[in-house]
Short mmCIF file of C-alpha atoms (C1' of nucleotides) in Angstrom, two decimals:
data_model
loop_
_atom_site.label_atom_id
_atom_site.label_comp_id
_atom_site.label_asym_id
_atom_site.label_seq_id
_atom_site.Cartn_x
_atom_site.Cartn_y
_atom_site.Cartn_z
CA MET B 1463 10.01 -0.56 -21.46
CA SER B 1464 10.39 -2.26 -18.13
CA ASN B 1465 13.23 -4.66 -17.47
CA LEU B 1466 10.81 -7.37 -16.48
CA THR B 1467 8.95 -7.52 -19.76
CA VAL B 1468 11.55 -6.48 -22.30
CA LEU B 1469 12.08 -10.01 -23.62
CA ARG B 1470 8.36 -10.53 -24.06
CA SER B 1471 8.21 -7.26 -25.98
CA TYR B 1472 10.83 -8.55 -28.40
CA VAL B 1473 8.97 -11.73 -29.28
CA GLN B 1474 5.71 -9.85 -29.64
CA MET B 1475 7.06 -7.43 -32.20
CA SER B 1476 5.61 -7.76 -35.68
CA LYS B 1477 9.09 -7.44 -37.17
CA PRO B 1478 11.63 -8.53 -34.57
CA GLU B 1479 14.25 -8.72 -37.30
CA SER B 1480 14.21 -4.92 -37.30
CA LEU B 1481 15.60 -4.80 -33.78
CA PRO B 1482 18.93 -2.98 -33.64
CA PRO B 1483 21.95 -5.23 -34.09
CA ALA B 1484 23.24 -4.25 -30.66
CA ILE B 1485 20.22 -6.08 -29.24
CA LEU B 1486 19.42 -8.79 -31.78
CA PHE B 1487 22.05 -11.32 -32.73
CA ASN B 1488 19.91 -13.60 -34.86
CA CYS B 1489 16.31 -14.15 -35.86
CA SER B 1490 15.08 -17.50 -37.14
CA GLU B 1491 11.63 -18.87 -37.77
CA THR B 1492 11.49 -20.34 -34.26
CA CYS B 1493 13.82 -18.22 -32.15
CA LEU B 1494 15.27 -14.83 -31.44
CA THR B 1495 18.77 -14.64 -30.08
CA VAL B 1496 19.67 -11.44 -28.25
CA PHE B 1497 22.74 -10.17 -26.51
CA ASP B 1498 22.24 -10.28 -22.75
CA ALA B 1499 22.05 -6.63 -21.79
CA PHE B 1500 24.12 -7.33 -18.67
CA PRO B 1501 26.50 -10.07 -19.77
CA LYS B 1502 27.88 -12.10 -16.89
CA ALA B 1503 30.73 -13.49 -19.00
CA ILE B 1504 32.71 -12.57 -22.09
CA PHE B 1505 30.03 -14.23 -24.21
CA HIS B 1506 26.45 -14.22 -23.02
CA PHE B 1507 23.37 -14.60 -25.22
CA LEU B 1508 19.71 -15.31 -24.62
CA VAL B 1509 17.77 -17.54 -26.99
CA LEU B 1510 14.04 -16.81 -26.94
CA PRO B 1511 11.29 -18.98 -28.42
CA ARG B 1512 9.05 -17.06 -30.77
CA VAL B 1513 5.31 -17.30 -30.17
CA ARG B 1514 3.95 -19.93 -32.56
CA PRO B 1515 0.81 -22.07 -32.56
CA PRO B 1516 -0.35 -23.93 -30.66
CA LEU B 1517 1.40 -22.01 -27.89
CA ARG B 1518 0.49 -18.56 -26.72
CA VAL B 1519 2.80 -16.06 -25.11
CA SER B 1520 1.48 -17.02 -21.68
CA ASP B 1521 2.68 -20.58 -22.22
CA LEU B 1522 6.16 -19.21 -22.75
CA THR B 1523 6.48 -17.13 -19.60
CA ASP B 1524 9.10 -19.45 -18.21
CA LEU B 1525 10.22 -23.06 -18.21
CA ARG B 1526 7.55 -24.05 -15.71
CA SER B 1527 4.69 -22.71 -17.83
CA LEU B 1528 6.09 -24.45 -20.90
CA LEU B 1529 6.46 -27.78 -19.16
CA LYS B 1530 2.81 -27.64 -18.12
CA ARG B 1531 1.81 -27.98 -21.77
CA GLU B 1532 1.75 -31.22 -23.79
CA ARG B 1533 5.11 -32.91 -23.54
CA LYS B 1534 5.50 -33.17 -27.28
CA THR B 1535 4.83 -29.49 -27.82
CA ALA B 1536 7.15 -28.47 -25.03
CA LYS B 1537 9.87 -30.76 -26.26
CA ALA B 1538 9.64 -29.27 -29.74
CA VAL B 1539 10.14 -25.77 -28.37
CA LEU B 1540 13.15 -26.89 -26.41
CA GLN B 1541 14.55 -28.66 -29.43
CA ASP B 1542 14.18 -25.48 -31.47
CA LEU B 1543 15.99 -23.55 -28.76
CA SER B 1544 18.66 -26.21 -28.69
CA ASP B 1545 19.19 -26.11 -32.43
CA GLU B 1546 19.49 -22.33 -32.39
CA ALA B 1547 21.78 -22.46 -29.36
CA ASP B 1548 24.08 -24.85 -31.20
CA ASN B 1549 24.44 -22.25 -33.94
CA VAL B 1550 25.17 -19.58 -31.35
CA LYS B 1551 27.67 -21.87 -29.68
CA ASN B 1552 29.47 -22.47 -32.96
CA MET B 1553 29.69 -18.76 -33.58
CA ILE B 1554 31.04 -18.18 -30.06
CA GLN B 1555 33.65 -20.88 -30.54
CA GLU B 1556 34.84 -19.19 -33.71
CA GLU B 1557 35.01 -15.88 -31.92
CA MET B 1558 36.92 -17.43 -29.03
CA LEU B 1559 39.51 -18.70 -31.43
CA SER B 1560 39.85 -15.55 -33.49
CA ARG B 1561 39.81 -13.13 -30.57
CA TYR B 1562 41.54 -15.09 -27.83
CA GLY B 1563 43.39 -17.87 -29.63
CA PHE B 1564 41.76 -20.70 -27.71
CA GLN B 1565 38.37 -22.11 -26.80
CA TRP B 1566 36.75 -22.71 -23.46
CA GLN B 1567 33.49 -24.13 -22.20
CA ILE B 1568 30.13 -22.74 -23.16
CA TRP B 1569 27.12 -23.49 -21.00
CA MET B 1570 23.53 -23.62 -22.15
CA GLY B 1571 20.74 -23.63 -19.64
CA PHE B 1572 17.77 -22.11 -17.89
CA HIS B 1573 17.11 -20.42 -14.61
CA PRO B 1574 14.18 -21.78 -12.64
CA ALA B 1575 11.71 -19.02 -11.67
CA PRO B 1576 13.46 -16.13 -13.38
CA SER B 1577 12.30 -12.57 -12.80
CA MET B 1578 12.28 -11.53 -16.42
CA GLU B 1579 9.20 -12.66 -18.28
CA HIS B 1580 9.50 -14.92 -21.32
CA LEU B 1581 11.46 -18.12 -21.38
CA HIS B 1582 15.12 -17.56 -22.19
CA LEU B 1583 17.90 -20.04 -22.70
CA HIS B 1584 21.25 -18.70 -21.49
CA VAL B 1585 24.23 -19.37 -23.72
CA ILE B 1586 27.19 -18.21 -21.70
CA SER B 1587 30.93 -18.77 -21.70
CA SER B 1588 32.43 -20.37 -18.64
CA ASP B 1589 34.89 -17.59 -17.80
CA LEU B 1590 32.30 -15.64 -15.82
CA CYS B 1591 34.62 -12.68 -16.11
CA SER B 1592 32.50 -9.56 -16.47
CA PRO B 1593 32.05 -6.29 -14.64
CA LYS B 1594 28.32 -6.99 -14.69
CA LEU B 1595 28.78 -10.05 -12.53
CA LYS B 1596 28.51 -8.22 -9.24
CA ASN B 1597 26.99 -10.30 -6.49
CA LYS B 1598 26.52 -13.78 -5.09
CA LYS B 1599 23.15 -14.19 -6.75
CA HIS B 1600 24.62 -13.46 -10.15
CA TYR B 1601 27.43 -15.95 -9.66
CA ASN B 1602 25.46 -18.77 -8.06
CA SER B 1603 22.80 -18.53 -10.75
CA PHE B 1604 25.39 -19.67 -13.30
CA HIS B 1605 27.43 -22.03 -11.13
CA PRO B 1606 27.32 -25.21 -13.23
CA LYS B 1607 27.32 -27.65 -10.32
CA LEU B 1608 25.17 -25.85 -7.77
CA GLY B 1609 21.78 -26.90 -9.06
CA PHE B 1610 20.28 -23.53 -9.84
CA PHE B 1611 21.52 -23.43 -13.41
CA LEU B 1612 19.49 -26.04 -15.28
CA HIS B 1613 21.60 -27.38 -18.10
CA LEU B 1614 19.68 -27.74 -21.34
CA SER B 1615 20.86 -31.31 -21.80
CA ASP B 1616 19.49 -32.20 -18.37
CA VAL B 1617 16.15 -30.59 -19.07
CA LEU B 1618 15.90 -32.48 -22.36
CA SER B 1619 16.70 -35.72 -20.57
CA TRP B 1620 13.67 -35.25 -18.28
CA PHE B 1621 11.54 -36.03 -21.31
CA ASP B 1622 13.08 -39.47 -21.60
CA ALA B 1623 12.57 -40.32 -17.95
CA ASP B 1624 9.62 -41.60 -15.92
CA PRO B 1625 6.55 -39.39 -16.00
CA SER B 1626 6.82 -39.12 -12.21
CA TYR B 1627 10.37 -37.83 -12.51
CA PHE B 1628 9.32 -35.41 -15.21
CA GLU B 1629 6.50 -34.17 -12.99
CA MET B 1630 8.86 -33.69 -10.08
CA MET B 1631 11.45 -31.80 -12.06
CA SER B 1632 8.81 -29.69 -13.79
CA ARG B 1633 7.58 -28.26 -10.52
CA LEU B 1634 10.42 -25.72 -10.45
CA ARG B 1635 9.23 -24.08 -7.27
CA LYS B 1636 10.92 -20.86 -6.29
CA LYS B 1637 11.23 -22.02 -2.68
CA ASP B 1638 13.21 -25.07 -3.74
CA TYR B 1639 15.75 -23.10 -5.73
CA GLU B 1640 15.96 -19.76 -3.91
CA PRO B 1641 18.23 -21.02 -1.11
CA LEU B 1642 20.83 -22.17 -3.63
CA LEU B 1643 21.52 -18.59 -4.59
CA LYS B 1644 22.53 -17.78 -1.02
CA GLU B 1645 25.02 -20.57 -0.66
CA ASP B 1646 28.63 -19.77 0.11
CA LEU B 1647 30.83 -18.82 -2.79
CA THR B 1648 32.92 -21.64 -4.23
CA CYS B 1649 34.93 -21.70 -7.42
CA TRP B 1650 33.12 -23.90 -9.90
CA ARG B 1651 36.47 -25.18 -11.24
CA CYS B 1652 38.58 -25.93 -8.18
CA GLU B 1653 35.68 -26.04 -5.71
CA ARG B 1654 37.58 -23.93 -3.21
CA ALA B 1655 35.61 -21.71 -0.87
CA VAL B 1656 36.02 -18.02 -1.63
CA LYS B 1657 35.59 -15.33 1.01
CA ASN B 1658 33.73 -12.65 -0.92
CA MET B 1659 32.89 -11.33 -4.35
CA PRO B 1660 35.99 -9.22 -5.02
CA THR B 1661 38.12 -12.24 -4.14
CA LEU B 1662 35.99 -14.50 -6.29
CA LYS B 1663 36.26 -12.19 -9.27
CA GLU B 1664 40.03 -12.06 -8.94
CA HIS B 1665 40.11 -15.83 -8.66
CA LEU B 1666 37.90 -16.37 -11.72
CA GLN B 1667 40.15 -14.09 -13.71
CA GLU B 1668 43.21 -16.07 -12.59
CA GLU B 1669 41.55 -19.37 -13.39
CA TRP B 1670 40.66 -18.20 -16.86
CA ASP B 1671 44.13 -16.75 -17.39
CA ASN B 1672 45.59 -20.10 -16.37
CA GLU B 1673 43.31 -21.97 -18.73
CA ARG B 1674 44.28 -19.63 -21.53
CA ARG B 1675 47.98 -20.15 -20.82
CA LYS B 1676 47.68 -23.92 -20.70
CA GLU B 1677 45.45 -24.15 -23.74
CA LYS B 1678 47.75 -22.01 -25.82
CA ALA B 1679 50.74 -24.07 -24.78
CA ARG B 1680 48.82 -27.22 -25.70
CA ILE B 1681 47.82 -25.78 -29.05
CA ALA B 1682 51.36 -24.67 -29.77
CA LYS B 1683 52.71 -28.08 -28.92
CA LYS B 1684 50.14 -29.82 -31.12
CA LYS B 1685 50.88 -27.45 -33.93
CA ALA B 1686 54.57 -28.09 -33.61
CA SER B 1687 54.12 -31.86 -33.68
CA LEU B 1688 51.88 -31.59 -36.72
CA LYS B 1689 54.48 -29.49 -38.45
CA ASN B 1690 57.08 -32.13 -37.84
CA ARG B 1691 55.04 -34.61 -39.81
CA GLU B 1692 54.20 -32.25 -42.63
CA VAL B 1693 55.98 -31.81 -45.87
CA PRO B 1694 57.34 -28.28 -45.48
CA GLN B 1695 55.01 -25.75 -47.08
CA PRO B 1696 56.38 -22.42 -48.25
CA SER B 1697 54.51 -19.40 -46.72
CA SER B 1698 51.25 -21.01 -45.70
CA SER B 1699 48.59 -18.55 -44.53
CA PRO B 1700 48.63 -18.13 -40.75
CA SER B 1701 45.95 -19.93 -38.83
CA GLN B 1702 43.61 -18.17 -36.40
CA GLU B 1703 45.43 -19.27 -33.26
CA GLN B 1704 48.35 -17.08 -34.11
CA THR B 1705 46.59 -13.79 -34.54
CA ASP B 1706 46.79 -12.29 -31.05
CA GLU B 1707 49.03 -11.25 -28.22
CA GLY B 1708 52.30 -11.64 -30.07
CA GLN B 1709 53.07 -15.08 -28.67
CA SER B 1710 55.77 -16.63 -30.79
CA TYR B 1711 54.82 -19.86 -32.44
CA ASP B 1712 57.52 -19.40 -35.03
CA GLY B 1713 58.49 -23.02 -35.12
CA SER B 1714 62.04 -22.20 -34.13
CA GLY B 1715 61.90 -24.90 -31.47
CA LYS B 1716 62.82 -28.52 -31.51
CA SER B 1717 62.78 -29.14 -35.20
CA MET L 333 46.73 5.42 21.21
CA SER L 334 43.81 3.16 20.59
CA ASN L 335 40.29 4.51 20.63
CA LEU L 336 39.28 1.98 23.22
CA THR L 337 41.72 3.10 25.86
CA VAL L 338 42.12 6.80 25.20
CA LEU L 339 40.00 7.87 28.17
CA ARG L 340 41.95 5.66 30.51
CA SER L 341 45.14 7.18 29.18
CA TYR L 342 43.87 10.63 30.10
CA VAL L 343 43.14 9.79 33.71
CA GLN L 344 46.44 7.98 34.07
CA MET L 345 48.52 10.95 32.97
CA SER L 346 50.68 12.50 35.66
CA LYS L 347 49.60 15.96 34.53
CA PRO L 348 46.24 15.69 32.80
CA GLU L 349 45.85 19.46 33.09
CA SER L 350 48.50 19.69 30.38
CA LEU L 351 46.18 18.05 27.84
CA PRO L 352 45.48 20.36 24.90
CA PRO L 353 42.43 22.58 25.33
CA ALA L 354 40.80 21.00 22.27
CA ILE L 355 40.61 17.78 24.32
CA LEU L 356 40.37 18.92 27.95
CA PHE L 357 37.57 21.21 28.99
CA ASN L 358 38.18 21.16 32.74
CA CYS L 359 40.29 19.41 35.33
CA SER L 360 39.28 19.27 38.98
CA GLU L 361 40.60 17.31 41.92
CA THR L 362 38.08 14.54 41.29
CA CYS L 363 37.23 14.72 37.59
CA LEU L 364 38.41 15.43 34.10
CA THR L 365 35.94 16.83 31.62
CA VAL L 366 36.79 16.29 27.97
CA PHE L 367 35.13 17.17 24.71
CA ASP L 368 33.62 14.08 23.16
CA ALA L 369 35.83 13.50 20.14
CA PHE L 370 32.75 12.56 18.09
CA PRO L 371 30.00 14.79 19.50
CA LYS L 372 26.51 13.44 18.89
CA ALA L 373 24.89 16.81 19.58
CA ILE L 374 25.79 20.48 19.53
CA PHE L 375 27.15 20.12 23.07
CA HIS L 376 28.66 16.83 24.16
CA PHE L 377 31.13 16.33 26.99
CA LEU L 378 32.46 13.39 28.92
CA VAL L 379 33.11 13.66 32.64
CA LEU L 380 35.71 11.13 33.84
CA PRO L 381 36.48 10.21 37.44
CA ARG L 382 40.15 10.56 38.28
CA VAL L 383 41.82 7.59 39.93
CA ARG L 384 41.87 8.23 43.67
CA PRO L 385 42.19 5.98 46.71
CA PRO L 386 40.71 3.64 47.67
CA LEU L 387 39.78 2.93 44.04
CA ARG L 388 42.12 1.71 41.37
CA VAL L 389 41.79 2.28 37.67
CA SER L 390 40.32 -1.22 37.25
CA ASP L 391 37.46 -0.26 39.56
CA LEU L 392 36.63 2.57 37.18
CA THR L 393 36.46 0.63 33.93
CA ASP L 394 32.74 1.21 33.68
CA LEU L 395 29.62 1.70 35.78
CA ARG L 396 29.34 -2.01 36.50
CA SER L 397 32.83 -2.29 37.93
CA LEU L 398 32.26 0.79 40.07
CA LEU L 399 28.96 -0.47 41.45
CA LYS L 400 30.65 -3.68 42.56
CA ARG L 401 32.64 -1.70 45.14
CA GLU L 402 31.37 -0.48 48.47
CA ARG L 403 28.18 1.48 47.98
CA LYS L 404 29.49 4.46 49.88
CA THR L 405 32.65 4.67 47.81
CA ALA L 406 30.78 4.24 44.56
CA LYS L 407 28.22 6.82 45.57
CA ALA L 408 30.96 9.33 46.36
CA VAL L 409 32.45 8.92 42.89
CA LEU L 410 29.06 9.43 41.26
CA GLN L 411 28.44 12.46 43.44
CA ASP L 412 31.76 13.94 42.34
CA LEU L 413 30.81 13.31 38.71
CA SER L 414 27.42 14.86 39.34
CA ASP L 415 28.92 17.98 40.90
CA GLU L 416 31.29 18.43 38.00
CA ALA L 417 28.54 17.73 35.50
CA ASP L 418 26.44 20.47 37.07
CA ASN L 419 29.25 22.90 36.38
CA VAL L 420 29.50 21.70 32.82
CA LYS L 421 25.74 21.98 32.45
CA ASN L 422 25.80 25.56 33.68
CA MET L 423 28.49 26.44 31.21
CA ILE L 424 26.53 24.82 28.38
CA GLN L 425 23.39 26.73 29.34
CA GLU L 426 25.31 29.99 29.15
CA GLU L 427 26.66 29.03 25.76
CA MET L 428 23.19 28.07 24.53
CA LEU L 429 21.92 31.50 25.44
CA SER L 430 24.83 33.45 24.04
CA ARG L 431 25.20 31.46 20.84
CA TYR L 432 21.62 30.47 20.06
CA GLY L 433 19.46 32.83 22.10
CA PHE L 434 17.60 30.11 23.96
CA GLN L 435 18.14 27.06 26.14
CA TRP L 436 17.16 23.48 25.65
CA GLN L 437 17.47 20.25 27.59
CA ILE L 438 20.76 18.79 28.63
CA TRP L 439 20.97 15.12 29.53
CA MET L 440 23.46 13.53 31.90
CA GLY L 441 23.91 9.80 31.98
CA PHE L 442 25.84 6.64 31.40
CA HIS L 443 25.89 3.89 28.82
CA PRO L 444 25.75 0.35 30.15
CA ALA L 445 28.54 -1.81 28.71
CA PRO L 446 30.37 0.88 26.76
CA SER L 447 33.19 0.03 24.38
CA MET L 448 35.59 2.68 25.54
CA GLU L 449 37.36 1.83 28.73
CA HIS L 450 37.04 4.09 31.77
CA LEU L 451 33.75 5.24 33.21
CA HIS L 452 32.42 8.33 31.47
CA LEU L 453 29.37 10.42 32.23
CA HIS L 454 27.85 11.87 29.09
CA VAL L 455 26.69 15.49 29.30
CA ILE L 456 24.89 16.07 26.04
CA SER L 457 22.38 18.56 24.67
CA SER L 458 19.02 17.19 23.58
CA ASP L 459 19.16 18.43 19.98
CA LEU L 460 21.10 15.37 18.81
CA CYS L 461 21.95 17.36 15.72
CA SER L 462 25.44 16.44 14.64
CA PRO L 463 27.12 15.02 11.57
CA LYS L 464 28.77 12.50 13.88
CA LEU L 465 25.44 10.98 14.78
CA LYS L 466 25.38 8.51 11.95
CA ASN L 467 23.57 5.32 12.79
CA LYS L 468 20.81 3.73 14.83
CA LYS L 469 23.19 2.67 17.56
CA HIS L 470 24.38 6.22 18.04
CA TYR L 471 20.84 7.54 18.25
CA ASN L 472 19.32 4.83 20.40
CA SER L 473 22.20 5.04 22.84
CA PHE L 474 21.09 8.57 23.72
CA HIS L 475 17.32 8.16 23.37
CA PRO L 476 16.16 9.41 26.78
CA LYS L 477 13.18 7.08 27.06
CA LEU L 478 14.48 3.89 25.48
CA GLY L 479 16.27 2.49 28.50
CA PHE L 480 19.78 2.31 27.18
CA PHE L 481 20.75 5.78 28.31
CA LEU L 482 21.00 5.59 32.09
CA HIS L 483 20.16 8.99 33.48
CA LEU L 484 22.48 10.04 36.28
CA SER L 485 19.54 10.92 38.54
CA ASP L 486 18.15 7.41 38.11
CA VAL L 487 21.48 5.80 38.87
CA LEU L 488 21.83 7.91 42.01
CA SER L 489 18.33 6.89 43.07
CA TRP L 490 19.34 3.23 43.00
CA PHE L 491 21.39 3.95 46.10
CA ASP L 492 18.27 4.94 48.02
CA ALA L 493 16.33 1.84 47.00
CA ASP L 494 16.20 -1.72 48.32
CA PRO L 495 19.52 -3.56 48.20
CA SER L 496 17.82 -6.14 45.98
CA TYR L 497 16.82 -3.44 43.53
CA PHE L 498 20.31 -1.99 43.63
CA GLU L 499 21.75 -5.42 42.94
CA MET L 500 19.42 -5.96 40.04
CA MET L 501 20.15 -2.62 38.43
CA SER L 502 23.88 -2.96 39.04
CA ARG L 503 24.07 -6.10 36.94
CA LEU L 504 24.17 -4.08 33.73
CA ARG L 505 24.53 -7.10 31.51
CA LYS L 506 25.35 -6.47 27.91
CA LYS L 507 22.75 -8.97 26.77
CA ASP L 508 19.99 -7.08 28.56
CA TYR L 509 20.82 -3.77 26.95
CA GLU L 510 22.19 -4.64 23.52
CA PRO L 511 18.79 -5.33 21.93
CA LEU L 512 17.62 -1.81 22.80
CA LEU L 513 20.13 -0.37 20.37
CA LYS L 514 18.52 -2.27 17.53
CA GLU L 515 14.99 -1.06 18.17
CA ASP L 516 13.17 0.86 15.48
CA LEU L 517 13.86 4.56 15.23
CA THR L 518 11.38 6.80 17.01
CA CYS L 519 11.61 10.50 17.71
CA TRP L 520 12.25 10.95 21.41
CA ARG L 521 10.07 14.08 21.42
CA CYS L 522 6.95 13.21 19.43
CA GLU L 523 7.43 9.43 19.61
CA ARG L 524 6.68 9.03 15.92
CA ALA L 525 8.28 6.14 14.07
CA VAL L 526 10.93 7.25 11.61
CA LYS L 527 11.85 5.23 8.54
CA ASN L 528 15.61 5.60 8.49
CA MET L 529 18.54 7.67 9.66
CA PRO L 530 18.52 10.38 7.00
CA THR L 531 14.84 10.94 7.71
CA LEU L 532 15.46 10.94 11.45
CA LYS L 533 18.23 13.47 11.13
CA GLU L 534 16.03 15.78 9.11
CA HIS L 535 13.26 15.34 11.63
CA LEU L 536 15.54 16.06 14.60
CA GLN L 537 16.71 19.21 12.90
CA GLU L 538 13.11 20.30 12.32
CA GLU L 539 12.14 19.52 15.87
CA TRP L 540 15.02 21.57 17.19
CA ASP L 541 14.28 24.40 14.78
CA ASN L 542 10.68 24.37 16.00
CA GLU L 543 11.76 24.45 19.62
CA ARG L 544 14.06 27.33 18.89
CA ARG L 545 11.30 29.27 17.14
CA LYS L 546 8.81 28.70 19.95
CA GLU L 547 11.30 29.44 22.68
CA LYS L 548 12.40 32.64 21.04
CA ALA L 549 8.81 33.73 20.62
CA ARG L 550 8.18 32.92 24.27
CA ILE L 551 11.25 34.84 25.35
CA ALA L 552 10.33 37.79 23.18
CA LYS L 553 6.82 37.84 24.60
CA LYS L 554 8.10 37.67 28.14
CA LYS L 555 10.55 40.45 27.43
CA ALA L 556 7.83 42.57 25.89
CA SER L 557 5.55 42.10 28.87
CA LEU L 558 8.39 43.00 31.20
CA LYS L 559 9.11 46.08 29.13
CA ASN L 560 5.52 47.21 29.44
CA ARG L 561 5.94 47.39 33.19
CA GLU L 562 9.25 49.17 32.99
CA VAL L 563 9.86 52.87 32.90
CA PRO L 564 10.81 53.42 29.26
CA GLN L 565 14.60 53.38 28.75
CA PRO L 566 16.15 55.30 25.87
CA SER L 567 18.43 53.13 23.66
CA SER L 568 19.07 50.18 25.98
CA SER L 569 21.78 47.80 24.76
CA PRO L 570 20.33 44.79 22.95
CA SER L 571 20.08 41.62 25.01
CA GLN L 572 21.66 38.36 23.93
CA GLU L 573 18.44 36.75 22.78
CA GLN L 574 18.11 39.21 19.99
CA THR L 575 21.51 38.84 18.46
CA ASP L 576 20.84 36.29 15.74
CA GLU L 577 18.80 35.43 12.69
CA GLY L 578 16.98 38.77 12.40
CA GLN L 579 13.66 37.40 13.56
CA SER L 580 11.23 40.25 14.17
CA TYR L 581 9.76 40.21 17.62
CA ASP L 582 8.84 43.85 17.37
CA GLY L 583 6.02 43.72 19.86
CA SER L 584 3.49 44.87 17.30
CA GLY L 585 1.10 42.14 18.40
CA LYS L 586 -1.65 41.98 20.98
CA SER L 587 -0.22 44.29 23.63
"C1'" DT W 1174 27.92 0.05 23.55
"C1'" DA W 1175 34.98 4.07 20.21
"C1'" DT W 1176 35.62 4.86 14.51
"C1'" DT W 1177 36.43 3.49 9.93
"C1'" DC W 1178 36.65 0.50 6.02
"C1'" DC W 1179 34.87 -3.05 3.35
"C1'" DG W 1180 31.44 -5.90 1.86
"C1'" DA W 1181 27.02 -8.29 2.26
"C1'" DT W 1182 22.22 -7.66 2.80
"C1'" DA W 1183 17.56 -5.66 2.27
"C1'" DG W 1184 13.89 -2.69 0.28
"C1'" DT W 1185 12.48 0.45 -3.33
"C1'" DG W 1186 11.35 2.00 -7.58
"C1'" DA W 1187 11.75 1.65 -12.38
"C1'" DC W 1188 7.91 1.88 -16.95
"C1'" DG Y 944 16.06 -15.34 -9.55
"C1'" DT Y 945 16.03 -7.78 -14.07
"C1'" DC Y 946 19.00 -3.28 -12.58
"C1'" DA Y 947 20.51 0.59 -9.77
"C1'" DC Y 948 20.02 3.28 -5.67
"C1'" DT Y 949 19.88 3.93 -0.86
"C1'" DA Y 950 20.50 2.48 3.51
"C1'" DT Y 951 21.40 -1.03 6.93
"C1'" DC Y 952 23.96 -4.62 8.86
"C1'" DG Y 953 28.10 -7.27 9.91
"C1'" DG Y 954 32.88 -8.28 10.73
"C1'" DA Y 955 37.86 -6.73 11.21
"C1'" DA Y 956 41.38 -3.64 12.08
"C1'" DT Y 957 42.68 0.01 14.65
"C1'" DG Y 958 48.15 2.43 17.62
"C1'" DA Y 959 52.67 2.46 17.90
"C1'" DG Y 960 59.25 3.68 16.77
#
DNA sequence: TATTCCGATAGTGAC
DNA sequence: GTCACTATCGGAATGAG
């Protein structure tokens, strides 16, 4: 199976629910959610619309082909993707807490003019720390402020705008978006220019490490202040935030 | 010692003849001949003018600086280089015969705007088969028909031409020559376009192998025809051309 | 047009 | 904007007490 058509092959299967669990995360009536085979962050899923009347698979090639159909129909597909993505997001948030002890941003959005056939909504965590994130194109395609990554909420808002605005945004011409991928590297958090990819990857790791440190301190502080107000409870079960890395939130502080 | 000034350091030594034999091939009153440290062919030498009155080392930075001096003085330096290069060429031709059983072209010439300081005349065999020949710049800088490699005979002929022509050729501006190094790869023998360096290197090897085969056949034929005219000699010692590769030129052909 | 190292860039082929 | 592979292209450092 070619890389370019693998997603289409999934939605055209008679029993997609039989896909191996390393590929398929969830199968609903409207959507398949698969693990991105080359995750560009710690969490990275693709939500695919299943082929359902009145749409045919050719209507679902990409966002552009979908937006050419009746607005109501297109909107319904996007709403289905959104609903499924919310479930995925909730699952990711739970995993963030249980595995890493804190939560960080999750982005949901599309790429204009993707290479892989069949519309796919990216659900990706904002760390962008992954060995599969290798080049400028990879990074810029997920940069949340650059303009290439089309946030789902923005795309949905096009439906509430002027028809002329909707038409303009629906064009999604490769030539309009291609140059964005070649722009200089800048950190999406601190907006600093970064010399090259190895430097960027180091920086992203540092930024995420910093966020983790701050978030855990914040959580510990909150927990401590809550404890101060509580009636002391003998041997309550430990909450998820305390399960990793041996950080000591033993309450031996101020109280 | 930096790569860029190593040649200058040689000619400024009080006793250049004491240079190790792996570096210095020959030292005359007027010239040093050194082995190119990164030979771009089986045989590759550099002939350097020694610093002698009325010239100073700064007059000998490159061909351009030399050609700015009095024509007579400049011509004398080039003639000294030429004389030494002829000696080197003779030596190479002997080595070609003794090591490989045949002879092939040897080119003598300059590079306009070289990186390494101090004028150096390249004496290089036309095989261009060497692991140190790695990129397009390397190859194009020795391509005998491209215009970047300035054949010694051509440079000497400038002195017999109109002063205006001499002036024009003496300019040797980097901007005029640089683009030549980026031209597409073509075989200097058969003029065919070649896709990339690995392909070119294979092709150059084949071309040289072909030349060797043809030359050895030619030599064998000539030898055979000479032999036919000779009074038969019992057990003559084998000549140099026959010492390698076990090719059978047994004379069983037409004669 | 010194080399070498690193990294970005470009074209290809994949099934 | 699929990946992985190959090759090219582009800048920077280079030695040395």
